[in-house]
PDB file of C-alpha atoms in Angstrom:
ATOM      1  CA  MET A 286      -0.033  -0.076   0.009  1.00 48.00           C
ATOM      2  CA  LYS A 287       2.676   2.221   0.618  1.00 50.00           C
ATOM      3  CA  LYS A 288       4.114   2.160  -2.605  1.00 51.00           C
ATOM      4  CA  LYS A 289       0.577   3.052  -4.351  1.00 50.00           C
ATOM      5  CA  GLU A 290       0.324   5.851  -1.977  1.00 50.00           C
ATOM      6  CA  LYS A 291       4.138   6.566  -3.047  1.00 50.00           C
ATOM      7  CA  LYS A 292       2.917   6.564  -6.763  1.00 50.00           C
ATOM      8  CA  SER A 293      -0.163   8.664  -6.305  1.00 49.00           C
ATOM      9  CA  ASN A 294       1.839  11.398  -4.515  1.00 49.00           C
ATOM     10  CA  ASP A 295       4.233  11.368  -7.304  1.00 50.00           C
ATOM     11  CA  LYS A 296       1.393  12.023  -9.730  1.00 49.00           C
ATOM     12  CA  ASN A 297       0.166  14.696  -7.542  1.00 48.00           C
ATOM     13  CA  VAL A 298       3.604  16.326  -7.542  1.00 48.00           C
ATOM     14  CA  LYS A 299       4.058  15.783 -11.180  1.00 48.00           C
ATOM     15  CA  ASP A 300       0.461  17.332 -11.904  1.00 48.00           C
ATOM     16  CA  THR A 301       1.300  20.529  -9.710  1.00 47.00           C
ATOM     17  CA  THR A 302       4.670  20.924 -11.515  1.00 46.00           C
ATOM     18  CA  LYS A 303       2.790  20.869 -14.804  1.00 48.00           C
ATOM     19  CA  GLU A 304       0.198  23.415 -14.026  1.00 49.00           C
ATOM     20  CA  SER A 305       2.626  25.767 -12.203  1.00 52.00           C
ATOM     21  CA  PRO A 306       4.516  26.972 -15.207  1.00 53.00           C
ATOM     22  CA  GLU A 307       1.588  27.690 -16.865  1.00 59.00           C
ATOM     23  CA  LYS A 308       0.125  29.902 -13.736  1.00 61.00           C
ATOM     24  CA  THR A 309       3.765  31.604 -13.478  1.00 80.00           C
ATOM     25  CA  THR A 310       3.433  32.602 -17.145  1.00 83.00           C
ATOM     26  CA  ARG A 311      -0.065  33.769 -16.662  1.00 84.00           C
ATOM     27  CA  GLU A 312       1.050  35.584 -13.413  1.00 83.00           C
ATOM     28  CA  VAL A 313       4.086  37.308 -15.401  1.00 84.00           C
ATOM     29  CA  GLU A 314       1.884  38.532 -18.270  1.00 85.00           C
ATOM     30  CA  ASN A 315      -0.318  39.858 -15.931  1.00 86.00           C
ATOM     31  CA  GLU A 316       2.310  41.568 -14.083  1.00 87.00           C
ATOM     32  CA  THR A 317       4.015  42.493 -17.341  1.00 88.00           C
ATOM     33  CA  GLU A 318       0.692  44.103 -18.072  1.00 90.00           C
ATOM     34  CA  LYS A 319       0.230  45.655 -15.069  1.00 90.00           C
ATOM     35  CA  LEU A 320       3.880  47.247 -15.430  1.00 91.00           C
ATOM     36  CA  SER A 321       3.430  48.619 -18.577  1.00 91.00           C
ATOM     37  CA  VAL A 322       0.088  50.373 -17.389  1.00 92.00           C
ATOM     38  CA  TYR A 323       2.205  51.753 -14.385  1.00 93.00           C
ATOM     39  CA  GLU A 324       4.839  53.154 -16.635  1.00 94.00           C
ATOM     40  CA  GLU A 325       2.467  54.876 -18.816  1.00 94.00           C
ATOM     41  CA  LYS A 326       0.953  56.582 -15.732  1.00 95.00           C
ATOM     42  CA  ILE A 327       4.414  57.468 -14.510  1.00 95.00           C
ATOM     43  CA  ASN A 328       5.167  58.955 -17.829  1.00 95.00           C
ATOM     44  CA  THR A 329       2.039  60.690 -17.771  1.00 96.00           C
ATOM     45  CA  LEU A 330       2.605  62.180 -14.168  1.00 96.00           C
ATOM     46  CA  GLN A 331       6.273  62.866 -15.117  1.00 96.00           C
ATOM     47  CA  LYS A 332       4.751  64.999 -17.929  1.00 96.00           C
ATOM     48  CA  GLN A 333       2.299  66.897 -15.733  1.00 97.00           C
ATOM     49  CA  LEU A 334       5.297  67.427 -13.357  1.00 96.00           C
ATOM     50  CA  ASP A 335       7.603  68.593 -15.613  1.00 96.00           C
ATOM     51  CA  GLU A 336       4.825  71.079 -17.284  1.00 96.00           C
ATOM     52  CA  THR A 337       4.052  72.351 -13.715  1.00 96.00           C
ATOM     53  CA  ASN A 338       7.365  72.932 -13.027  1.00 95.00           C
ATOM     54  CA  ASP A 339       7.780  74.807 -16.242  1.00 95.00           C
ATOM     55  CA  LYS A 340       4.928  76.822 -15.712  1.00 96.00           C
ATOM     56  CA  PHE A 341       6.121  77.689 -11.828  1.00 95.00           C
ATOM     57  CA  LEU A 342       9.628  78.871 -13.253  1.00 95.00           C
ATOM     58  CA  ARG A 343       7.725  81.180 -15.476  1.00 95.00           C
ATOM     59  CA  LEU A 344       5.404  82.609 -12.994  1.00 95.00           C
ATOM     60  CA  PHE A 345       8.460  82.687 -10.765  1.00 94.00           C
ATOM     61  CA  SER A 346      10.546  84.802 -13.380  1.00 94.00           C
ATOM     62  CA  GLU A 347       7.759  86.729 -14.476  1.00 95.00           C
ATOM     63  CA  PHE A 348       7.105  88.020 -10.564  1.00 95.00           C
ATOM     64  CA  ASP A 349      10.939  88.385 -10.036  1.00 94.00           C
ATOM     65  CA  ASN A 350      11.017  90.603 -13.367  1.00 94.00           C
ATOM     66  CA  TYR A 351       8.140  92.749 -11.707  1.00 95.00           C
ATOM     67  CA  ARG A 352       9.700  93.076  -8.413  1.00 95.00           C
ATOM     68  CA  LYS A 353      12.814  94.259 -10.208  1.00 95.00           C
ATOM     69  CA  ARG A 354      10.946  96.515 -12.362  1.00 94.00           C
ATOM     70  CA  ALA A 355       8.829  98.028  -9.362  1.00 94.00           C
ATOM     71  CA  ALA A 356      11.676  98.481  -7.250  1.00 94.00           C
ATOM     72  CA  LYS A 357      13.423 100.559 -10.206  1.00 91.00           C
ATOM     73  CA  GLU A 358      10.363 102.766 -10.718  1.00 91.00           C
ATOM     74  CA  ARG A 359      10.320 103.436  -6.845  1.00 90.00           C
ATOM     75  CA  VAL A 360      14.207 104.733  -7.165  1.00 86.00           C
ATOM     76  CA  GLU A 361      13.020 106.884 -10.357  1.00 84.00           C
ATOM     77  CA  LEU A 362      10.223 108.206  -8.651  1.00 83.00           C
ATOM     78  CA  THR A 363      12.057 109.427  -5.437  1.00 77.00           C
ATOM     79  CA  LYS A 364      14.607 111.024  -7.519  1.00 74.00           C
ATOM     80  CA  THR A 365      11.964 112.774  -9.772  1.00 73.00           C
ATOM     81  CA  ALA A 366       9.500 113.501  -7.257  1.00 74.00           C
ATOM     82  CA  SER A 367      10.375 117.084  -6.641  1.00 75.00           C
ATOM     83  CA  GLU A 368      10.818 117.774 -10.186  1.00 75.00           C
ATOM     84  CA  SER A 369       7.036 119.501 -10.472  1.00 77.00           C
ATOM     85  CA  VAL A 370       7.746 121.530  -7.641  1.00 79.00           C
ATOM     86  CA  ILE A 371      11.106 122.779  -8.776  1.00 74.00           C
ATOM     87  CA  THR A 372       9.502 123.205 -12.524  1.00 78.00           C
ATOM     88  CA  ALA A 373       6.517 125.300 -10.789  1.00 81.00           C
ATOM     89  CA  LEU A 374       9.249 127.537  -8.657  1.00 81.00           C
ATOM     90  CA  LEU A 375      11.711 128.461 -11.564  1.00 83.00           C
ATOM     91  CA  PRO A 376       9.581 131.218 -12.402  1.00 84.00           C
ATOM     92  CA  VAL A 377       9.834 132.541  -9.102  1.00 85.00           C
ATOM     93  CA  LEU A 378      13.621 132.351  -9.226  1.00 82.00           C
ATOM     94  CA  ASP A 379      13.598 134.236 -12.390  1.00 83.00           C
ATOM     95  CA  ASP A 380      11.634 136.723 -10.627  1.00 83.00           C
ATOM     96  CA  LEU A 381      13.898 137.228  -7.509  1.00 82.00           C
ATOM     97  CA  GLU A 382      17.071 137.401 -10.198  1.00 80.00           C
ATOM     98  CA  ARG A 383      15.253 140.237 -11.881  1.00 79.00           C
ATOM     99  CA  ALA A 384      14.487 141.750  -8.612  1.00 77.00           C
ATOM    100  CA  VAL A 385      18.254 141.702  -7.459  1.00 73.00           C
ATOM    101  CA  LYS A 386      19.171 142.983 -10.741  1.00 73.00           C
ATOM    102  CA  ILE A 387      17.247 146.104 -10.484  1.00 72.00           C
ATOM    103  CA  ASP A 388      19.112 149.332  -9.381  1.00 65.00           C
ATOM    104  CA  ALA A 389      16.448 150.797  -6.998  1.00 58.00           C
ATOM    105  CA  SER A 390      18.606 153.890  -6.735  1.00 61.00           C
ATOM    106  CA  ASP A 391      18.126 156.099  -3.514  1.00 61.00           C
ATOM    107  CA  THR A 392      14.957 157.630  -4.694  1.00 71.00           C
ATOM    108  CA  GLU A 393      11.841 157.319  -2.756  1.00 77.00           C
ATOM    109  CA  THR A 394       9.834 156.054  -5.716  1.00 75.00           C
ATOM    110  CA  GLY A 395      12.581 153.527  -6.857  1.00 75.00           C
ATOM    111  CA  LYS A 396      12.464 152.086  -3.172  1.00 79.00           C
ATOM    112  CA  GLN A 397       8.885 151.556  -3.379  1.00 81.00           C
ATOM    113  CA  ALA A 398       8.638 149.844  -6.850  1.00 80.00           C
ATOM    114  CA  ASN A 399      11.640 147.536  -5.513  1.00 80.00           C
ATOM    115  CA  ILE A 400       9.474 146.653  -2.303  1.00 82.00           C
ATOM    116  CA  GLU A 401       6.243 146.247  -4.378  1.00 85.00           C
ATOM    117  CA  GLY A 402       8.238 143.784  -6.665  1.00 84.00           C
ATOM    118  CA  ILE A 403       9.238 141.804  -3.718  1.00 86.00           C
ATOM    119  CA  SER A 404       5.996 141.612  -2.589  1.00 86.00           C
ATOM    120  CA  LEU A 405       4.618 140.415  -5.860  1.00 88.00           C
ATOM    121  CA  ILE A 406       7.138 137.766  -6.069  1.00 88.00           C
ATOM    122  CA  PHE A 407       6.564 136.722  -2.674  1.00 88.00           C
ATOM    123  CA  ASN A 408       2.733 136.573  -3.242  1.00 89.00           C
ATOM    124  CA  LYS A 409       3.650 134.554  -6.490  1.00 89.00           C
ATOM    125  CA  PHE A 410       5.936 131.932  -4.286  1.00 88.00           C
ATOM    126  CA  LYS A 411       2.828 131.686  -1.693  1.00 89.00           C
ATOM    127  CA  SER A 412       0.350 130.880  -4.564  1.00 89.00           C
ATOM    128  CA  VAL A 413       2.838 127.967  -6.331  1.00 88.00           C
ATOM    129  CA  LEU A 414       3.161 126.266  -2.919  1.00 87.00           C
ATOM    130  CA  ARG A 415      -0.578 126.709  -2.466  1.00 88.00           C
ATOM    131  CA  GLN A 416      -1.362 124.889  -5.697  1.00 88.00           C
ATOM    132  CA  LYS A 417       1.197 121.884  -4.584  1.00 84.00           C
ATOM    133  CA  GLY A 418      -0.948 121.515  -1.465  1.00 87.00           C
ATOM    134  CA  VAL A 419       1.234 123.363   1.045  1.00 89.00           C
ATOM    135  CA  GLU A 420      -0.963 125.358   3.396  1.00 90.00           C
ATOM    136  CA  GLU A 421      -0.014 127.614   6.421  1.00 91.00           C
ATOM    137  CA  ILE A 422      -0.771 126.596   9.994  1.00 93.00           C
ATOM    138  CA  ALA A 423      -2.823 129.069  11.657  1.00 92.00           C
ATOM    139  CA  SER A 424      -1.477 129.875  15.059  1.00 92.00           C
ATOM    140  CA  VAL A 425      -1.806 133.210  16.671  1.00 93.00           C
ATOM    141  CA  GLY A 426      -5.114 133.257  18.935  1.00 91.00           C
ATOM    142  CA  GLU A 427      -5.795 129.825  18.216  1.00 93.00           C
ATOM    143  CA  ASP A 428      -5.827 126.893  21.068  1.00 93.00           C
ATOM    144  CA  PHE A 429      -2.521 125.459  21.382  1.00 94.00           C
ATOM    145  CA  ASN A 430      -2.533 122.093  19.677  1.00 92.00           C
ATOM    146  CA  THR A 431       0.271 119.660  19.963  1.00 92.00           C
ATOM    147  CA  ASP A 432      -0.661 118.156  16.787  1.00 94.00           C
ATOM    148  CA  TYR A 433       0.302 121.563  14.819  1.00 94.00           C
ATOM    149  CA  HIS A 434       2.393 123.694  17.345  1.00 94.00           C
ATOM    150  CA  ASP A 435       5.752 123.163  19.051  1.00 94.00           C
ATOM    151  CA  ALA A 436       5.937 125.323  22.225  1.00 94.00           C
ATOM    152  CA  ILE A 437       9.227 126.855  22.388  1.00 94.00           C
ATOM    153  CA  THR A 438       8.182 128.920  25.671  1.00 93.00           C
ATOM    154  CA  HIS A 439       5.251 129.680  28.046  1.00 93.00           C
ATOM    155  CA  ILE A 440       4.277 133.541  29.512  1.00 93.00           C
ATOM    156  CA  PRO A 441       2.009 134.263  31.825  1.00 92.00           C
ATOM    157  CA  ALA A 442      -1.439 135.044  30.556  1.00 89.00           C
ATOM    158  CA  GLU A 443      -2.780 138.522  30.438  1.00 88.00           C
ATOM    159  CA  ASN A 444      -6.178 137.360  31.122  1.00 89.00           C
ATOM    160  CA  LYS A 445      -8.178 134.091  31.630  1.00 88.00           C
ATOM    161  CA  GLN A 446      -9.260 134.130  27.907  1.00 89.00           C
ATOM    162  CA  GLN A 447      -5.705 133.876  26.867  1.00 88.00           C
ATOM    163  CA  LYS A 448      -5.077 130.720  28.612  1.00 91.00           C
ATOM    164  CA  GLY A 449      -3.671 127.853  26.680  1.00 91.00           C
ATOM    165  CA  LYS A 450      -3.785 130.078  23.714  1.00 93.00           C
ATOM    166  CA  VAL A 451      -0.952 130.761  21.192  1.00 94.00           C
ATOM    167  CA  VAL A 452      -0.058 134.314  21.539  1.00 94.00           C
ATOM    168  CA  GLU A 453       3.091 134.648  19.314  1.00 93.00           C
ATOM    169  CA  GLU A 454       4.318 132.647  16.441  1.00 93.00           C
ATOM    170  CA  VAL A 455       8.065 132.625  16.235  1.00 93.00           C
ATOM    171  CA  LYS A 456       8.248 130.410  12.824  1.00 92.00           C
ATOM    172  CA  LYS A 457       5.278 129.403  10.751  1.00 90.00           C
ATOM    173  CA  GLY A 458       4.510 125.833  10.292  1.00 91.00           C
ATOM    174  CA  TYR A 459       3.116 123.988   7.242  1.00 91.00           C
ATOM    175  CA  THR A 460       0.998 121.211   6.040  1.00 91.00           C
ATOM    176  CA  LEU A 461       1.628 118.947   2.608  1.00 88.00           C
ATOM    177  CA  ASN A 462      -2.272 117.888   1.681  1.00 87.00           C
ATOM    178  CA  GLY A 463      -3.248 117.796   5.111  1.00 88.00           C
ATOM    179  CA  LYS A 464       0.024 116.155   6.595  1.00 90.00           C
ATOM    180  CA  VAL A 465       2.385 118.390   8.912  1.00 91.00           C
ATOM    181  CA  ILE A 466       5.637 118.877   7.286  1.00 90.00           C
ATOM    182  CA  ARG A 467       7.058 121.608   9.827  1.00 91.00           C
ATOM    183  CA  TYR A 468       5.462 122.371  12.985  1.00 94.00           C
ATOM    184  CA  ALA A 469       4.719 126.010  14.498  1.00 93.00           C
ATOM    185  CA  SER A 470       7.286 127.127  16.770  1.00 93.00           C
ATOM    186  CA  VAL A 471       4.684 129.267  19.075  1.00 95.00           C
ATOM    187  CA  ILE A 472       4.598 131.086  22.450  1.00 94.00           C
ATOM    188  CA  VAL A 473       2.084 129.895  24.831  1.00 95.00           C
ATOM    189  CA  ALA A 474      -0.017 131.754  27.325  1.00 93.00           C
ATOM    190  CA  ASN A 475      -0.575 129.981  30.704  1.00 89.00           C
TER     191      ASN A 475
END
């Protein structure tokens, strides 16, 4: 009996070895198909990655160029920002130059004409500044305000109504488009 069992076991072993190469070939074919599908997916993903990297590099370069251009424009703007003010002041400079060259002589009418000419130039200068947004800060008789005034000294008030008010302006203050560019130096009554 043992011999029969052995033979039948051998047949089973032989049968499985016959099926095994066929199964392995099928598995290899399936795995090969799977690998080719994966390779296609990898190639597709690689192409997408390359395209995305290219887009990113182009966008980064564009932004870098924009940043450099904006910085250059800012530098140019700061260099030429005062150009319009200087251009507007040149006629005033011309008038002052003419006034200096005038020989007013010692006559009373010559002196009066010279004073009137300088007064006209002064008013023209103030007009140009006003056009550019420069305004004087009102001070004398106003309440002392630290947002606009710089107290250089305090004096005793002559009456209660003067207390806390500006009684004298030592140096005028100015605003440019509402922003204080120079505080008014004032004397305040206490």
